[in-house]
C-alpha cells in the first residue's frame, strides 16, 4: 500500500534530470545545423587560376613595347582603324580614324614625359596640318567629351587587370573566331557601382600583346602581327594653344575646325 505514493516521486525525479538534458541537447547546435566559427567557403580554384593567368598576361602587356594595327567596330557597327604604339621609353600613342567631330576627323591620344596630348590629324573633316593640344600631365585623364576610349585597353586598364584587389570577377572565355590567345570574361562584383574599366571579354597573346577586346566601347581586334616599337613616341604635330577636338559632330553654326561660321 505504501509503494504507490513513492513511485510517482521517483518518476518525477527522473524527469527533472532528463528535461534539462534534452534542453541542452536541443540548444547545443545553432539553427540550420551551422557549426560556430565555420570558415567561409573558399573561392573556386578555377576563379583564382583565371585571375592569376589574366594578371600575369596584363603585366606582360604593360611591359610589352610594340606597334600594331587594330580594327575597331563600334556599337553602331561602324569600323575604323586604330594604330597603337607603345615605345621603349614608356611613351605611347593611339591613332583613331574618325575619333572626333562625329567621326569626320582623325585624332591621336599620346602621352610622354611632357604630358598627355590630343592631336588632330589631317582628314576629311579637318584638312589642316596636324597639331597637338596638351590635356595635362603624363598621368592626366582624357575628359569624357574628348575621350575616344579605345586607348584604355592598352594603358590604364592594364593596371586594373594586374591588381587582384580590383572589384572584378574573372573567368576563362572561348576566343572569338579568328582571335588568337587566351581570353577572359571580366565582370564587376555586385559591390562595385563604378567599375574601374569596361566589363567584357579581354584576350592576350602569350607575350602580352592584346589581341581582342569586347566591351562597351565595341570590339577591338588585332588586324595583323605586331611590329617593333620605336625608342620614343613622336607627336605628329606642333603643340599649340587651342581647343581640342570633341567627339561630337560640330553644330551647324561651327565649321569642322570648331570655328564659328
mmCIF file of N, CA, C and O in Angstrom, residues 80-158:
data_model
loop_
_atom_site.group_PDB
_atom_site.id
_atom_site.type_symbol
_atom_site.label_atom_id
_atom_site.label_comp_id
_atom_site.label_asym_id
_atom_site.label_seq_id
_atom_site.Cartn_x
_atom_site.Cartn_y
_atom_site.Cartn_z
ATOM 1 N N UNK A 80 36.589 51.165 -87.987
ATOM 2 C CA UNK A 80 37.656 52.147 -88.205
ATOM 3 C C UNK A 80 38.985 51.527 -87.785
ATOM 4 O O UNK A 80 39.022 50.523 -87.061
ATOM 5 N N UNK A 81 40.058 52.141 -88.247
ATOM 6 C CA UNK A 81 41.404 51.676 -87.906
ATOM 7 C C UNK A 81 41.895 52.359 -86.633
ATOM 8 O O UNK A 81 41.647 53.549 -86.418
ATOM 9 N N UNK A 82 42.605 51.604 -85.831
ATOM 10 C CA UNK A 82 43.252 52.120 -84.630
ATOM 11 C C UNK A 82 44.697 51.625 -84.658
ATOM 12 O O UNK A 82 44.941 50.425 -84.807
ATOM 13 N N UNK A 83 45.640 52.549 -84.544
ATOM 14 C CA UNK A 83 47.064 52.187 -84.521
ATOM 15 C C UNK A 83 47.619 52.473 -83.135
ATOM 16 O O UNK A 83 47.438 53.567 -82.599
ATOM 17 N N UNK A 84 48.279 51.481 -82.561
ATOM 18 C CA UNK A 84 48.817 51.578 -81.201
ATOM 19 C C UNK A 84 50.336 51.517 -81.261
ATOM 20 O O UNK A 84 50.906 50.623 -81.896
ATOM 21 N N UNK A 85 50.985 52.473 -80.608
ATOM 22 C CA UNK A 85 52.444 52.480 -80.491
ATOM 23 C C UNK A 85 52.795 52.573 -79.012
ATOM 24 O O UNK A 85 52.423 53.537 -78.335
ATOM 25 N N UNK A 86 53.483 51.556 -78.514
ATOM 26 C CA UNK A 86 53.987 51.551 -77.138
ATOM 27 C C UNK A 86 55.507 51.555 -77.211
ATOM 28 O O UNK A 86 56.122 50.543 -77.550
ATOM 29 N N UNK A 87 56.113 52.706 -76.925
ATOM 30 C CA UNK A 87 57.542 52.892 -77.164
ATOM 31 C C UNK A 87 58.391 52.339 -76.019
ATOM 32 O O UNK A 87 57.900 52.087 -74.908
ATOM 33 N N UNK A 88 59.675 52.189 -76.304
ATOM 34 C CA UNK A 88 60.605 51.600 -75.337
ATOM 35 C C UNK A 88 60.737 52.443 -74.073
ATOM 36 O O UNK A 88 60.991 51.919 -72.988
ATOM 37 N N UNK A 89 60.583 53.774 -74.196
ATOM 38 C CA UNK A 89 60.760 54.642 -73.031
ATOM 39 C C UNK A 89 59.482 54.835 -72.223
ATOM 40 O O UNK A 89 59.447 55.627 -71.281
ATOM 41 N N UNK A 90 58.414 54.101 -72.557
ATOM 42 C CA UNK A 90 57.163 54.203 -71.817
ATOM 43 C C UNK A 90 56.172 55.177 -72.413
ATOM 44 O O UNK A 90 55.010 55.219 -71.984
ATOM 45 N N UNK A 91 56.586 55.980 -73.378
ATOM 46 C CA UNK A 91 55.630 56.861 -74.054
ATOM 47 C C UNK A 91 54.732 56.022 -74.961
ATOM 48 O O UNK A 91 55.101 54.911 -75.376
ATOM 49 N N UNK A 92 53.557 56.544 -75.279
ATOM 50 C CA UNK A 92 52.627 55.792 -76.122
ATOM 51 C C UNK A 92 51.770 56.742 -76.947
ATOM 52 O O UNK A 92 51.633 57.923 -76.640
ATOM 53 N N UNK A 93 51.191 56.178 -78.008
ATOM 54 C CA UNK A 93 50.323 56.947 -78.895
ATOM 55 C C UNK A 93 49.297 56.003 -79.515
ATOM 56 O O UNK A 93 49.642 54.906 -79.952
ATOM 57 N N UNK A 94 48.045 56.448 -79.540
ATOM 58 C CA UNK A 94 46.965 55.674 -80.155
ATOM 59 C C UNK A 94 46.268 56.577 -81.166
ATOM 60 O O UNK A 94 45.665 57.587 -80.789
ATOM 61 N N UNK A 95 46.379 56.223 -82.452
ATOM 62 C CA UNK A 95 45.720 56.972 -83.528
ATOM 63 C C UNK A 95 44.356 56.338 -83.806
ATOM 64 O O UNK A 95 44.251 55.106 -83.957
ATOM 65 N N UNK A 96 43.327 57.193 -83.911
ATOM 66 C CA UNK A 96 41.963 56.709 -84.091
ATOM 67 C C UNK A 96 41.365 57.396 -85.311
ATOM 68 O O UNK A 96 41.136 58.607 -85.311
ATOM 69 N N UNK A 97 41.121 56.638 -86.357
ATOM 70 C CA UNK A 97 40.461 57.221 -87.521
ATOM 71 C C UNK A 97 38.998 57.491 -87.167
ATOM 72 O O UNK A 97 38.328 56.652 -86.569
ATOM 73 N N UNK A 98 38.522 58.689 -87.505
ATOM 74 C CA UNK A 98 37.144 59.053 -87.181
ATOM 75 C C UNK A 98 36.888 59.159 -85.695
ATOM 76 O O UNK A 98 35.760 58.969 -85.232
ATOM 77 N N UNK A 99 37.911 59.507 -84.939
ATOM 78 C CA UNK A 99 37.759 59.544 -83.485
ATOM 79 C C UNK A 99 37.234 60.851 -82.933
ATOM 80 O O UNK A 99 37.065 60.986 -81.713
ATOM 81 N N UNK A 100 36.947 61.835 -83.798
ATOM 82 C CA UNK A 100 36.469 63.137 -83.320
ATOM 83 C C UNK A 100 35.508 63.737 -84.341
ATOM 84 O O UNK A 100 35.385 63.254 -85.479
ATOM 85 N N UNK A 101 34.831 64.810 -83.913
ATOM 86 C CA UNK A 101 33.897 65.553 -84.764
ATOM 87 C C UNK A 101 32.878 64.638 -85.429
ATOM 88 O O UNK A 101 32.612 64.697 -86.638
ATOM 89 N N UNK A 102 32.280 63.777 -84.623
ATOM 90 C CA UNK A 102 31.233 62.900 -85.135
ATOM 91 C C UNK A 102 31.707 61.888 -86.152
ATOM 92 O O UNK A 102 30.935 61.426 -86.998
ATOM 93 N N UNK A 103 32.985 61.514 -86.076
ATOM 94 C CA UNK A 103 33.530 60.518 -86.987
ATOM 95 C C UNK A 103 34.140 61.088 -88.244
ATOM 96 O O UNK A 103 34.616 60.330 -89.106
ATOM 97 N N UNK A 104 34.198 62.416 -88.352
ATOM 98 C CA UNK A 104 34.732 63.033 -89.576
ATOM 99 C C UNK A 104 36.186 63.448 -89.459
ATOM 100 O O UNK A 104 36.792 63.853 -90.450
ATOM 101 N N UNK A 105 36.758 63.372 -88.258
ATOM 102 C CA UNK A 105 38.146 63.803 -88.067
ATOM 103 C C UNK A 105 38.939 62.706 -87.360
ATOM 104 O O UNK A 105 38.420 62.014 -86.472
ATOM 105 N N UNK A 106 40.200 62.557 -87.761
ATOM 106 C CA UNK A 106 41.095 61.586 -87.132
ATOM 107 C C UNK A 106 41.866 62.266 -86.005
ATOM 108 O O UNK A 106 42.259 63.437 -86.127
ATOM 109 N N UNK A 107 42.084 61.525 -84.922
ATOM 110 C CA UNK A 107 42.819 62.085 -83.793
ATOM 111 C C UNK A 107 43.809 61.061 -83.261
ATOM 112 O O UNK A 107 43.719 59.860 -83.553
ATOM 113 N N UNK A 108 44.739 61.546 -82.480
ATOM 114 C CA UNK A 108 45.670 60.693 -81.745
ATOM 115 C C UNK A 108 45.659 61.131 -80.290
ATOM 116 O O UNK A 108 45.597 62.331 -79.990
ATOM 117 N N UNK A 109 45.688 60.159 -79.400
ATOM 118 C CA UNK A 109 45.906 60.413 -77.976
ATOM 119 C C UNK A 109 47.308 59.905 -77.668
ATOM 120 O O UNK A 109 47.645 58.758 -77.994
ATOM 121 N N UNK A 110 48.146 60.757 -77.092
ATOM 122 C CA UNK A 110 49.545 60.389 -76.851
ATOM 123 C C UNK A 110 49.988 60.879 -75.483
ATOM 124 O O UNK A 110 49.475 61.888 -74.970
ATOM 125 N N UNK A 111 50.924 60.169 -74.903
ATOM 126 C CA UNK A 111 51.492 60.564 -73.607
ATOM 127 C C UNK A 111 52.987 60.335 -73.628
ATOM 128 O O UNK A 111 53.476 59.311 -74.120
ATOM 129 N N UNK A 112 53.715 61.314 -73.096
ATOM 130 C CA UNK A 112 55.153 61.184 -72.906
ATOM 131 C C UNK A 112 55.529 61.895 -71.610
ATOM 132 O O UNK A 112 54.640 62.269 -70.824
ATOM 133 N N UNK A 113 56.797 62.094 -71.378
ATOM 134 C CA UNK A 113 57.216 62.706 -70.112
ATOM 135 C C UNK A 113 56.762 64.155 -69.987
ATOM 136 O O UNK A 113 56.752 64.720 -68.890
ATOM 137 N N UNK A 114 56.363 64.775 -71.098
ATOM 138 C CA UNK A 114 55.902 66.164 -71.062
ATOM 139 C C UNK A 114 54.413 66.292 -70.766
ATOM 140 O O UNK A 114 53.940 67.377 -70.425
ATOM 141 N N UNK A 115 53.650 65.221 -70.937
ATOM 142 C CA UNK A 115 52.231 65.320 -70.648
ATOM 143 C C UNK A 115 51.385 64.404 -71.498
ATOM 144 O O UNK A 115 51.888 63.530 -72.223
ATOM 145 N N UNK A 116 50.077 64.627 -71.393
ATOM 146 C CA UNK A 116 49.071 63.898 -72.169
ATOM 147 C C UNK A 116 48.540 64.849 -73.240
ATOM 148 O O UNK A 116 48.222 66.007 -72.945
ATOM 149 N N UNK A 117 48.439 64.359 -74.480
ATOM 150 C CA UNK A 117 48.089 65.222 -75.600
ATOM 151 C C UNK A 117 46.968 64.604 -76.432
ATOM 152 O O UNK A 117 46.859 63.377 -76.557
ATOM 153 N N UNK A 118 46.154 65.500 -77.011
ATOM 154 C CA UNK A 118 45.264 65.108 -78.096
ATOM 155 C C UNK A 118 45.747 65.819 -79.347
ATOM 156 O O UNK A 118 45.980 67.037 -79.332
ATOM 157 N N UNK A 119 45.929 65.076 -80.424
ATOM 158 C CA UNK A 119 46.428 65.642 -81.674
ATOM 159 C C UNK A 119 45.392 65.456 -82.768
ATOM 160 O O UNK A 119 44.893 64.340 -82.987
ATOM 161 N N UNK A 120 45.052 66.535 -83.444
ATOM 162 C CA UNK A 120 44.209 66.453 -84.616
ATOM 163 C C UNK A 120 45.043 66.088 -85.817
ATOM 164 O O UNK A 120 46.085 66.709 -86.084
ATOM 165 N N UNK A 121 44.622 65.065 -86.554
ATOM 166 C CA UNK A 121 45.366 64.588 -87.723
ATOM 167 C C UNK A 121 44.659 65.036 -89.001
ATOM 168 O O UNK A 121 43.428 65.189 -89.015
ATOM 169 N N UNK A 122 45.394 65.250 -90.085
ATOM 170 C CA UNK A 122 44.755 65.628 -91.346
ATOM 171 C C UNK A 122 43.742 64.571 -91.789
ATOM 172 O O UNK A 122 44.036 63.374 -91.805
ATOM 173 N N UNK A 123 42.532 65.003 -92.097
ATOM 174 C CA UNK A 123 41.467 64.095 -92.502
ATOM 175 C C UNK A 123 40.402 64.892 -93.229
ATOM 176 O O UNK A 123 40.483 66.119 -93.342
ATOM 177 N N UNK A 124 39.380 64.202 -93.722
ATOM 178 C CA UNK A 124 38.329 64.874 -94.490
ATOM 179 C C UNK A 124 37.648 65.967 -93.678
ATOM 180 O O UNK A 124 37.315 67.030 -94.209
ATOM 181 N N UNK A 125 37.435 65.711 -92.400
ATOM 182 C CA UNK A 125 36.765 66.698 -91.555
ATOM 183 C C UNK A 125 37.696 67.747 -90.987
ATOM 184 O O UNK A 125 37.234 68.716 -90.368
ATOM 185 N N UNK A 126 38.992 67.553 -91.187
ATOM 186 C CA UNK A 126 39.969 68.511 -90.671
ATOM 187 C C UNK A 126 41.185 68.469 -91.591
ATOM 188 O O UNK A 126 42.168 67.779 -91.311
ATOM 189 N N UNK A 127 41.168 69.204 -92.686
ATOM 190 C CA UNK A 127 42.254 69.119 -93.674
ATOM 191 C C UNK A 127 43.533 69.843 -93.256
ATOM 192 O O UNK A 127 44.542 69.736 -93.953
ATOM 193 N N UNK A 128 43.509 70.554 -92.142
ATOM 194 C CA UNK A 128 44.700 71.283 -91.710
ATOM 195 C C UNK A 128 45.831 70.343 -91.322
ATOM 196 O O UNK A 128 45.633 69.142 -91.114
ATOM 197 N N UNK A 129 47.025 70.899 -91.173
ATOM 198 C CA UNK A 129 48.179 70.122 -90.713
ATOM 199 C C UNK A 129 47.951 69.647 -89.282
ATOM 200 O O UNK A 129 47.174 70.241 -88.523
ATOM 201 N N UNK A 130 48.627 68.576 -88.926
ATOM 202 C CA UNK A 130 48.473 68.015 -87.581
ATOM 203 C C UNK A 130 48.967 68.992 -86.526
ATOM 204 O O UNK A 130 50.026 69.618 -86.677
ATOM 205 N N UNK A 131 48.178 69.145 -85.463
ATOM 206 C CA UNK A 131 48.570 69.936 -84.295
ATOM 207 C C UNK A 131 48.134 69.199 -83.046
ATOM 208 O O UNK A 131 47.216 68.368 -83.083
ATOM 209 N N UNK A 132 48.792 69.503 -81.928
ATOM 210 C CA UNK A 132 48.510 68.813 -80.673
ATOM 211 C C UNK A 132 48.169 69.814 -79.576
ATOM 212 O O UNK A 132 48.711 70.922 -79.543
ATOM 213 N N UNK A 133 47.285 69.397 -78.691
ATOM 214 C CA UNK A 133 46.877 70.208 -77.542
ATOM 215 C C UNK A 133 47.203 69.417 -76.280
ATOM 216 O O UNK A 133 46.844 68.234 -76.170
ATOM 217 N N UNK A 134 47.877 70.067 -75.347
ATOM 218 C CA UNK A 134 48.232 69.407 -74.088
ATOM 219 C C UNK A 134 47.012 69.364 -73.180
ATOM 220 O O UNK A 134 46.394 70.396 -72.892
ATOM 221 N N UNK A 135 46.651 68.166 -72.718
ATOM 222 C CA UNK A 135 45.484 67.983 -71.855
ATOM 223 C C UNK A 135 45.851 67.966 -70.374
ATOM 224 O O UNK A 135 44.973 68.095 -69.525
ATOM 225 N N UNK A 136 47.127 67.782 -70.062
ATOM 226 C CA UNK A 136 47.556 67.722 -68.669
ATOM 227 C C UNK A 136 48.876 66.996 -68.550
ATOM 228 O O UNK A 136 49.589 66.793 -69.543
ATOM 229 N N UNK A 137 49.203 66.601 -67.319
ATOM 230 C CA UNK A 137 50.445 65.884 -67.074
ATOM 231 C C UNK A 137 50.412 64.474 -67.628
ATOM 232 O O UNK A 137 49.385 64.007 -68.136
ATOM 233 N N UNK A 138 51.533 63.751 -67.524
ATOM 234 C CA UNK A 138 51.595 62.390 -68.084
ATOM 235 C C UNK A 138 50.542 61.447 -67.517
ATOM 236 O O UNK A 138 50.141 60.496 -68.202
ATOM 237 N N UNK A 139 50.095 61.677 -66.283
ATOM 238 C CA UNK A 139 49.099 60.804 -65.659
ATOM 239 C C UNK A 139 47.698 61.400 -65.700
ATOM 240 O O UNK A 139 46.796 60.922 -65.001
ATOM 241 N N UNK A 140 47.489 62.432 -66.507
ATOM 242 C CA UNK A 140 46.165 63.060 -66.608
ATOM 243 C C UNK A 140 45.171 62.100 -67.265
ATOM 244 O O UNK A 140 45.543 61.096 -67.879
ATOM 245 N N UNK A 141 43.899 62.421 -67.132
ATOM 246 C CA UNK A 141 42.814 61.610 -67.693
ATOM 247 C C UNK A 141 42.160 62.402 -68.825
ATOM 248 O O UNK A 141 41.907 63.602 -68.690
ATOM 249 N N UNK A 142 41.880 61.738 -69.923
ATOM 250 C CA UNK A 142 41.208 62.399 -71.044
ATOM 251 C C UNK A 142 39.760 62.700 -70.634
ATOM 252 O O UNK A 142 39.044 61.799 -70.198
ATOM 253 N N UNK A 143 39.311 63.949 -70.746
ATOM 254 C CA UNK A 143 37.918 64.262 -70.398
ATOM 255 C C UNK A 143 36.931 63.456 -71.252
ATOM 256 O O UNK A 143 37.209 63.133 -72.415
ATOM 257 N N UNK A 144 35.787 63.140 -70.670
ATOM 258 C CA UNK A 144 34.800 62.313 -71.370
ATOM 259 C C UNK A 144 34.408 62.891 -72.722
ATOM 260 O O UNK A 144 34.220 62.153 -73.696
ATOM 261 N N UNK A 145 34.283 64.199 -72.814
ATOM 262 C CA UNK A 145 33.806 64.808 -74.062
ATOM 263 C C UNK A 145 34.821 64.670 -75.196
ATOM 264 O O UNK A 145 34.477 64.865 -76.363
ATOM 265 N N UNK A 146 36.050 64.318 -74.848
ATOM 266 C CA UNK A 146 37.105 64.148 -75.844
ATOM 267 C C UNK A 146 37.517 62.696 -76.023
ATOM 268 O O UNK A 146 38.235 62.366 -76.974
ATOM 269 N N UNK A 147 37.099 61.833 -75.135
ATOM 270 C CA UNK A 147 37.686 60.503 -74.993
ATOM 271 C C UNK A 147 37.190 59.522 -76.057
ATOM 272 O O UNK A 147 36.012 59.140 -76.054
ATOM 273 N N UNK A 148 38.055 59.051 -76.965
ATOM 274 C CA UNK A 148 37.643 58.012 -77.918
ATOM 275 C C UNK A 148 37.573 56.628 -77.282
ATOM 276 O O UNK A 148 37.066 55.689 -77.886
ATOM 277 N N UNK A 149 38.139 56.476 -76.089
ATOM 278 C CA UNK A 149 38.049 55.291 -75.226
ATOM 279 C C UNK A 149 38.903 54.111 -75.692
ATOM 280 O O UNK A 149 39.233 53.245 -74.884
ATOM 281 N N UNK A 150 39.259 54.041 -76.954
ATOM 282 C CA UNK A 150 39.949 52.842 -77.438
ATOM 283 C C UNK A 150 41.382 52.735 -76.932
ATOM 284 O O UNK A 150 42.005 51.674 -77.063
ATOM 285 N N UNK A 151 41.924 53.797 -76.342
ATOM 286 C CA UNK A 151 43.292 53.719 -75.810
ATOM 287 C C UNK A 151 43.344 53.024 -74.450
ATOM 288 O O UNK A 151 44.404 52.538 -74.035
ATOM 289 N N UNK A 152 42.224 52.955 -73.754
ATOM 290 C CA UNK A 152 42.246 52.432 -72.380
ATOM 291 C C UNK A 152 42.719 50.971 -72.266
ATOM 292 O O UNK A 152 43.460 50.640 -71.326
ATOM 293 N N UNK A 153 42.310 50.059 -73.164
ATOM 294 C CA UNK A 153 42.777 48.676 -73.019
ATOM 295 C C UNK A 153 44.294 48.511 -73.150
ATOM 296 O O UNK A 153 44.832 47.460 -72.772
ATOM 297 N N UNK A 154 44.980 49.539 -73.639
ATOM 298 C CA UNK A 154 46.431 49.474 -73.806
ATOM 299 C C UNK A 154 47.176 50.308 -72.763
ATOM 300 O O UNK A 154 48.406 50.300 -72.739
ATOM 301 N N UNK A 155 46.430 51.012 -71.925
ATOM 302 C CA UNK A 155 47.071 51.938 -70.987
ATOM 303 C C UNK A 155 46.574 51.674 -69.562
ATOM 304 O O UNK A 155 47.023 50.723 -68.918
ATOM 305 N N UNK A 156 45.657 52.497 -69.054
ATOM 306 C CA UNK A 156 45.296 52.436 -67.638
ATOM 307 C C UNK A 156 44.520 51.186 -67.250
ATOM 308 O O UNK A 156 44.618 50.737 -66.109
ATOM 309 N N UNK A 157 43.753 50.580 -68.167
ATOM 310 C CA UNK A 157 43.011 49.386 -67.777
ATOM 311 C C UNK A 157 43.921 48.198 -67.504
ATOM 312 O O UNK A 157 43.547 47.278 -66.759
ATOM 313 N N UNK A 158 45.104 48.179 -68.075
ATOM 314 C CA UNK A 158 46.031 47.081 -67.796
ATOM 315 C C UNK A 158 46.429 47.067 -66.321
ATOM 316 O O UNK A 158 46.588 45.993 -65.721
#
